[in-house]
Coordinates of C-alpha atoms (C1' of nucleotides) and ligand atoms in Angstrom, one line a residue:
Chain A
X1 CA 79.9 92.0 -156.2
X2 CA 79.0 90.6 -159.4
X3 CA 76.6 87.9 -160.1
X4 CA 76.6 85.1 -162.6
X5 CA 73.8 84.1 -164.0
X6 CA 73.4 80.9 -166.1
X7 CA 70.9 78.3 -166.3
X8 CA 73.3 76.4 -165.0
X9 CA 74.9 77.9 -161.4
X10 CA 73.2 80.1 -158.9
X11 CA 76.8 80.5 -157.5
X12 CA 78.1 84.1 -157.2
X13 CA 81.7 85.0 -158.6
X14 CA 82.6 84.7 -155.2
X15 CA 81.7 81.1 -154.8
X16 CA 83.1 80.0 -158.2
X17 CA 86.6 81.9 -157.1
X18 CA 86.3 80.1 -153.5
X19 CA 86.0 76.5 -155.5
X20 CA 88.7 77.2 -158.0
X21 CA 91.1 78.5 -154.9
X22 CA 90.1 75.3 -152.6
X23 CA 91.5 73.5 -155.8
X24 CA 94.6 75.7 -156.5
X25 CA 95.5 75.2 -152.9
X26 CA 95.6 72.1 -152.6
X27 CA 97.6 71.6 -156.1
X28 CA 95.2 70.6 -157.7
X29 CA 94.6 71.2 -161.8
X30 CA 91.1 72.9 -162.0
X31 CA 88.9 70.4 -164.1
X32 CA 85.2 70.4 -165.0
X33 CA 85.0 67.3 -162.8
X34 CA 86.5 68.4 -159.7
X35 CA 84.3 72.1 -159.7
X36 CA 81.4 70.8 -160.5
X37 CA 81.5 67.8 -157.6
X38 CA 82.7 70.8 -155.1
X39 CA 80.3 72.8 -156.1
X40 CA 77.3 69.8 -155.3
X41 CA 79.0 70.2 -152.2
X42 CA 78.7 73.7 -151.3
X43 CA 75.2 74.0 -152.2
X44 CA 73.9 71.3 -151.0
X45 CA 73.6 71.4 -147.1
X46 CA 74.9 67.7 -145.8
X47 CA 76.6 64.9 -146.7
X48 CA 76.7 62.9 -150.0
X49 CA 76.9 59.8 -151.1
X50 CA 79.2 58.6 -154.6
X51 CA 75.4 58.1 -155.6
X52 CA 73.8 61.3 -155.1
X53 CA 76.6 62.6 -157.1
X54 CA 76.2 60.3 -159.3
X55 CA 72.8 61.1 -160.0
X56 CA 73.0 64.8 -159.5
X57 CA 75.9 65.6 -162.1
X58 CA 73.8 63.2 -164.7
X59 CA 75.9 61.4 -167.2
X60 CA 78.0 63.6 -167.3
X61 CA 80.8 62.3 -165.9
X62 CA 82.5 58.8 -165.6
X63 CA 81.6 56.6 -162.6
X64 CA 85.1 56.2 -162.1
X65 CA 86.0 60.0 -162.5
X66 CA 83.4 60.4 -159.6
X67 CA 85.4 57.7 -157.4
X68 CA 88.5 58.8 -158.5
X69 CA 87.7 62.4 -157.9
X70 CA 85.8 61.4 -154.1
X71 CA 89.3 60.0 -153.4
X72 CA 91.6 62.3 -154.4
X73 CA 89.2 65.4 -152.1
X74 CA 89.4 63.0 -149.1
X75 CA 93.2 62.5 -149.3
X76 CA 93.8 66.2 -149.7
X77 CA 91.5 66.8 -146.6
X78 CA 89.0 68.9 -148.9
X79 CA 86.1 66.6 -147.5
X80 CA 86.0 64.2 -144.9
X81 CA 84.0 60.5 -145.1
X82 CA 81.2 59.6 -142.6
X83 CA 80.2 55.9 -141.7
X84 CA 76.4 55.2 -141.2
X85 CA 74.5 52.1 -139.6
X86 CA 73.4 51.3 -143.0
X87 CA 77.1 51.1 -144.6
X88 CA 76.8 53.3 -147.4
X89 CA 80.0 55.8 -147.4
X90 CA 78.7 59.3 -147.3
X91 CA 81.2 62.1 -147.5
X92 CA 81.1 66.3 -146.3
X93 CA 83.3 69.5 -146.7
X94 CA 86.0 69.9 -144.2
X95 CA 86.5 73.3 -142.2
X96 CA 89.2 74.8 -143.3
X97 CA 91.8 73.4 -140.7
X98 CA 91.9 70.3 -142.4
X99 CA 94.6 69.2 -144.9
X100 CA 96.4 66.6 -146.7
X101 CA 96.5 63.5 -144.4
X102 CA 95.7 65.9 -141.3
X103 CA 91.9 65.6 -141.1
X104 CA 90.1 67.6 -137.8
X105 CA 86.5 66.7 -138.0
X106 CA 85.8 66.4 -134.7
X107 CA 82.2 66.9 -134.7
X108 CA 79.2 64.4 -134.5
X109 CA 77.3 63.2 -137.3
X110 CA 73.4 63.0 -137.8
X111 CA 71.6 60.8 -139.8
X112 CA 67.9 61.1 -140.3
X113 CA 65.8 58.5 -140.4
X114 CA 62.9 59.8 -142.1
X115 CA 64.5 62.2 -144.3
X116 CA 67.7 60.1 -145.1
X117 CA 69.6 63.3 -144.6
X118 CA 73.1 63.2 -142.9
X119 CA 74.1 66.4 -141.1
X120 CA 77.7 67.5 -139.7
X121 CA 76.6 69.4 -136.4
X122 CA 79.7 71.3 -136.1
X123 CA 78.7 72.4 -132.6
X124 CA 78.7 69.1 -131.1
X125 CA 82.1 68.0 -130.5
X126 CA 83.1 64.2 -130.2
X127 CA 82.8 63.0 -126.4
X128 CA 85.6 61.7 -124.5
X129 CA 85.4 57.8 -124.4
X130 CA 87.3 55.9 -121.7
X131 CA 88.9 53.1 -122.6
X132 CA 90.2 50.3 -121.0
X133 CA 93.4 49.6 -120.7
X134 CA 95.9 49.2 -123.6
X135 CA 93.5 50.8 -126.1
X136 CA 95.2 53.5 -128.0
X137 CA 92.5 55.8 -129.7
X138 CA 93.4 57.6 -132.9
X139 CA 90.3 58.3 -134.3
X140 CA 86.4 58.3 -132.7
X141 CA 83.3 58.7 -135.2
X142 CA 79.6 59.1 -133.6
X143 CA 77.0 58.6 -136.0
X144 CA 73.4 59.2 -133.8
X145 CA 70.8 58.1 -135.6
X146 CA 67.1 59.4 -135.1
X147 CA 64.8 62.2 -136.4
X148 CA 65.9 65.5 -137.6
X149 CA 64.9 69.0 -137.6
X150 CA 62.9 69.4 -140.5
X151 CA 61.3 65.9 -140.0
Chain B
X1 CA 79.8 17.9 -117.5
X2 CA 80.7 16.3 -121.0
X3 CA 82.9 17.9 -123.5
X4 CA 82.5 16.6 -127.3
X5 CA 85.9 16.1 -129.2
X6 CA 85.6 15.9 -133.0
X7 CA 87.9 17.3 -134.9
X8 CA 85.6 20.2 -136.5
X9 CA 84.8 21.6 -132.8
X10 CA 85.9 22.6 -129.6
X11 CA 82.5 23.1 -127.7
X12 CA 81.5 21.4 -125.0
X13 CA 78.0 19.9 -125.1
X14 CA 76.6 23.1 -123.0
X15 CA 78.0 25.3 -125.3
X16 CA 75.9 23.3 -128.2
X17 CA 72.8 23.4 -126.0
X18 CA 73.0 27.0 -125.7
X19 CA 73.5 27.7 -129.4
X20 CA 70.3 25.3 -130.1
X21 CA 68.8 27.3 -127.5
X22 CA 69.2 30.4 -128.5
X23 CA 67.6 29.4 -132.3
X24 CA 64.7 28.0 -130.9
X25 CA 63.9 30.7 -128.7
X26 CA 63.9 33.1 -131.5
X27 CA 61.3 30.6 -133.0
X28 CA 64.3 29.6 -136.0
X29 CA 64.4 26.0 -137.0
X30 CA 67.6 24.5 -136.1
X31 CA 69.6 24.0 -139.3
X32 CA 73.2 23.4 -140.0
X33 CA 74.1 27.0 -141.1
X34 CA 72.6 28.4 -138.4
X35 CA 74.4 26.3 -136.2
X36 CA 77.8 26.9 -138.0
X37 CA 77.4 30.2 -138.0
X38 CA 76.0 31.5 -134.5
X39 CA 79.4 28.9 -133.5
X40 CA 81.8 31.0 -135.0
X41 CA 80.5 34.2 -133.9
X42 CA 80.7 31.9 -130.5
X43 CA 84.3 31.1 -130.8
X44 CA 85.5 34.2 -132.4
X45 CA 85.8 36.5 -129.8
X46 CA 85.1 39.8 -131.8
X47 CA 83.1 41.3 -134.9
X48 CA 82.8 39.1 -138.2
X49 CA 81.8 40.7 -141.4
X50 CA 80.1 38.3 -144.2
X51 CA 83.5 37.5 -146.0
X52 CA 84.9 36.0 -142.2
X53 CA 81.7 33.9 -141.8
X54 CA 82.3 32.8 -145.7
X55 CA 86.4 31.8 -145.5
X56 CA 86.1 30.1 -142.0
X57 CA 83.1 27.8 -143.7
X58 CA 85.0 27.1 -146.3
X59 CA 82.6 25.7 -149.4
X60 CA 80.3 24.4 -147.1
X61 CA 77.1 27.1 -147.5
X62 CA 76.2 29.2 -150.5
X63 CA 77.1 32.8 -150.2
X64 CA 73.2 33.6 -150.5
X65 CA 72.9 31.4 -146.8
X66 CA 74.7 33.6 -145.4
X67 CA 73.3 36.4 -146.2
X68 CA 70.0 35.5 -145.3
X69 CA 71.5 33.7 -142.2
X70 CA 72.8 37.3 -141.2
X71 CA 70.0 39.1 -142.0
X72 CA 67.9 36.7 -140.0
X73 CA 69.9 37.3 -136.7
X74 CA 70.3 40.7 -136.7
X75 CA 66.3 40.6 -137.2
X76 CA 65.8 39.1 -134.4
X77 CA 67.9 40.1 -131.8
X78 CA 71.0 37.7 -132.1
X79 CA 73.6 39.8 -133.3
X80 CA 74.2 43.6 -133.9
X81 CA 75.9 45.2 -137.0
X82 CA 78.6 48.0 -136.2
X83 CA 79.7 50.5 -139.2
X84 CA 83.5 51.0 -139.2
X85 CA 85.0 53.8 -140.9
X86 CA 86.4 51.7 -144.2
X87 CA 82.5 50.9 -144.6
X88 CA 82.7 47.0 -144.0
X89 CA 79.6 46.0 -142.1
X90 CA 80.8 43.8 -139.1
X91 CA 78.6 41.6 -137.0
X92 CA 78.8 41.0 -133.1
X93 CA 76.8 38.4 -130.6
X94 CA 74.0 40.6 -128.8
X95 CA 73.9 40.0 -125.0
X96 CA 70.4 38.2 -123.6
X97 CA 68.6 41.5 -123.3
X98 CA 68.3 41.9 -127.2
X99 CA 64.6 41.1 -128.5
X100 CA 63.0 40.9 -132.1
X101 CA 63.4 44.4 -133.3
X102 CA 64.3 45.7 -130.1
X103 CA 68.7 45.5 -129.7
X104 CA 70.3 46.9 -126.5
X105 CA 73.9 47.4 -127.7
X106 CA 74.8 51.2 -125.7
X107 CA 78.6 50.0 -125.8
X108 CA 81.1 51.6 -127.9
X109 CA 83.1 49.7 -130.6
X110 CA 87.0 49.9 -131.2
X111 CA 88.2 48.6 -134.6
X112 CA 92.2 47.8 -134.5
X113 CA 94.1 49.5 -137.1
X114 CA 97.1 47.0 -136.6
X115 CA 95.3 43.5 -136.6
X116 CA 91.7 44.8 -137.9
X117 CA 90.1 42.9 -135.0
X118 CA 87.0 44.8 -133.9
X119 CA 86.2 44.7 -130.6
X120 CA 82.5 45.2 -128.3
X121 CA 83.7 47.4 -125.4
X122 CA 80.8 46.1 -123.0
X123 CA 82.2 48.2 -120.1
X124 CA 82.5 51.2 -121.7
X125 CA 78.8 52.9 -121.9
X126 CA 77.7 55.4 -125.1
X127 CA 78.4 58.5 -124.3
X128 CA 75.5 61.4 -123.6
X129 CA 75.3 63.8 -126.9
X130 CA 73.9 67.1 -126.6
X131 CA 72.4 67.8 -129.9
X132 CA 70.8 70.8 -131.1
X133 CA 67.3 71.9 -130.8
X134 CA 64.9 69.6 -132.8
X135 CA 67.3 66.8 -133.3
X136 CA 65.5 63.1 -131.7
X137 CA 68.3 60.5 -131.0
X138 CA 67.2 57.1 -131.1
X139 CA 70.7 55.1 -132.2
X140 CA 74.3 56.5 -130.9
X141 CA 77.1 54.3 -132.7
X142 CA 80.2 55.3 -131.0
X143 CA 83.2 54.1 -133.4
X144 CA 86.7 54.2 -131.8
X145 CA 90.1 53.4 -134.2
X146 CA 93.5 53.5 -133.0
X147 CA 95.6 50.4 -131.2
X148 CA 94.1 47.3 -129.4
X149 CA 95.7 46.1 -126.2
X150 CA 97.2 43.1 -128.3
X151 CA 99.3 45.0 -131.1
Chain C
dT1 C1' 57.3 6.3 -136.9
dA2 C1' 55.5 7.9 -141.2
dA3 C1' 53.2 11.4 -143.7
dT4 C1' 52.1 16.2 -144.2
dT5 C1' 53.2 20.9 -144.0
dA6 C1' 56.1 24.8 -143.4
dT7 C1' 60.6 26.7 -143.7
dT8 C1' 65.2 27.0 -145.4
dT9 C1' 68.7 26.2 -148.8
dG10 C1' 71.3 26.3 -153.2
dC11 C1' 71.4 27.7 -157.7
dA12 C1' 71.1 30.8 -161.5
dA13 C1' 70.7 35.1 -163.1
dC14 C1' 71.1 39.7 -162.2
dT15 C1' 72.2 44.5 -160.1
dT16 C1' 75.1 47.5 -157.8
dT17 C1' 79.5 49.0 -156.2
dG18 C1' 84.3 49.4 -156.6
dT19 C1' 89.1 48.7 -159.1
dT20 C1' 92.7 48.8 -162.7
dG21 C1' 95.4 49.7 -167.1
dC22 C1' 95.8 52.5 -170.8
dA23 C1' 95.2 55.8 -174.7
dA24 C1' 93.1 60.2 -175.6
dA25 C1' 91.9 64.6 -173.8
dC26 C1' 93.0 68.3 -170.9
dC27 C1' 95.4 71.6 -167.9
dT28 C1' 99.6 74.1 -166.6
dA29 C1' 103.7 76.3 -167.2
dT30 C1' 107.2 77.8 -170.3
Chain D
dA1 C1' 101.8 78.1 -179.1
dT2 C1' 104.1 74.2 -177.5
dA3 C1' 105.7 70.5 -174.4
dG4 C1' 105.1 67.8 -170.2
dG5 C1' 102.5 66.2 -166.7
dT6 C1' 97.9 65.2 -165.0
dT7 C1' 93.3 63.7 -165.5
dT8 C1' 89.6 61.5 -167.9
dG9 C1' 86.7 58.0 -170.2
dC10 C1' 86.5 53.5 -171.7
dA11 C1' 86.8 48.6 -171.3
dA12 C1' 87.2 44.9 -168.7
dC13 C1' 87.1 43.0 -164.5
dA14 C1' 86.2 41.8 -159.4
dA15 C1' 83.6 42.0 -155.3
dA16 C1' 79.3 42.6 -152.9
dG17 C1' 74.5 42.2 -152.6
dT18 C1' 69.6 40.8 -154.3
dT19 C1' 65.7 38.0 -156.1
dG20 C1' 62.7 34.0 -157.7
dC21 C1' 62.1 29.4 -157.6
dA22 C1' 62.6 24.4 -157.2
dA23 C1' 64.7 20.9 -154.3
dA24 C1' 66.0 19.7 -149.7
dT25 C1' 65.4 19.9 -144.9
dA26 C1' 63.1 20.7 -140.4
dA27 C1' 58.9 20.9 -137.7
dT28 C1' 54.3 19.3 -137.0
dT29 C1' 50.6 16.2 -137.1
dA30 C1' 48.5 11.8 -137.4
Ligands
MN201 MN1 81.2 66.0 -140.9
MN202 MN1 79.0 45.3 -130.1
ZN203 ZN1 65.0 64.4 -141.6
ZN204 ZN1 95.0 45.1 -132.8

DNA sequence: TAATTATTTGCAACTTTGTTGCAAACCTAT
DNA sequence: ATAGGTTTGCAACAAAGTTGCAAATAATTA
């Protein structure tokens, strides 16, 4: 398996060929913007806010290419958004069972107090919740805040 | 028992004792925002976000009161914030056992996608989470969409 | 009750975050 | 290589949130 190796991306062929194919599948055209925000994604392990990307991609792209883009990912199930205590939107890679309009993240979501990092933990699956009567559940988000692993 | 009728409220006189009450025992001068304010979260039976608080007073306080009146209460214990999953920061009375830095809100949340309402399930406890190794809980928000029993 | 002191308010000015329309640039398919 | 559809960047705007400070109000003291 060949390597690429610019001052730029630490991402084997393999990597850039998964990004490009996540794009392609969900018909998608494959722009600078759209790899480069998927590939903040992949590498970095945890959520992100439009911010971070913001910051991380420099100037090179528009604010509003950043929304736009953040949008376009979450419609086509490519990533998923997380609500925290704080209210800042943060948003993560789906598995690969989600798709357009058909989201299945199911998991709970960790933010760190100390760290600020937000975690998917994949392995904890959302609790039941009983309701009471007459409420119809389509959707349940559990956000625990506290102290992570590295912290 | 006496009940005041003006036409701006529907409170009877114990209701306006509590809400005094409940400012001076957080050691918070009584003032007409605050008053106005910890009323309509009183009345409303459900979550406000700043823009409710700032349509149902009309002109009457500056945006920047509010604000401050918000952050003031959650501060000390009078109302909680829950994060919804369209990242609008709601607000919701506290029960009595809330202190100064210190809230007590286990319940789980339920935002209506019909009417928007946001409701405090009181009876319904947050759930246990069984998070990985080296991960310290000290905030659950459990976040529930779908159908209230009204829509 | 009146004067004094401490707190809160409103305003102005500003920053950050998010939205929209449109022409130029870019990607894809032929 | 070209044509057609899509995406981007820019400009202009709207909404949300923050800060400093002087004036107004509430609490305390005399
Ligand atoms: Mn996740
Ligand atoms: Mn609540
Ligand atoms: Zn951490
Ligand atoms: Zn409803």
């Amino acid at each position: 398996m060949a390597t690429l190796h610019n001052k730029f991306c630490n991402f084997t062929s393999m990597d850039m060929l998964s990004i490009d194919h996540i794009l392609k599948r969900n018909q998608l055209s494959v722009t600078d913007s759209r790899k480069k925000i998927l590939e903040l994604f992949k590498e970095h392990n945890g959520a992100l806010a439009h911010n971070d990307i913001e910051k991380k991609t420099g100037e090179k792209f528009d604010r509003v290419t950043i929304y736009r883009t953040l949008q376009t990912f979450v419609e086509k199930g490519i990533i998923h958004t997380i609500p925290t205590p704080d209210n800042s939107v943060r948003y993560a890679l789906c598995k690969d069972e989600c798709s357009k309009g058909h989201h299945h993240d199911n998991h709970v979501h960790f933010v760190c107090d100390i760290c600020n990092v937000t975690y998917c933990l994949d392995s904890v699956v959302t609790p039941e919740v009983n309701l009471p009567q007459g409420f119809k559940p389509s959707l349940i988000d559990v956000v625990v805040t506290g102290r992570c692993k590295n912290c």
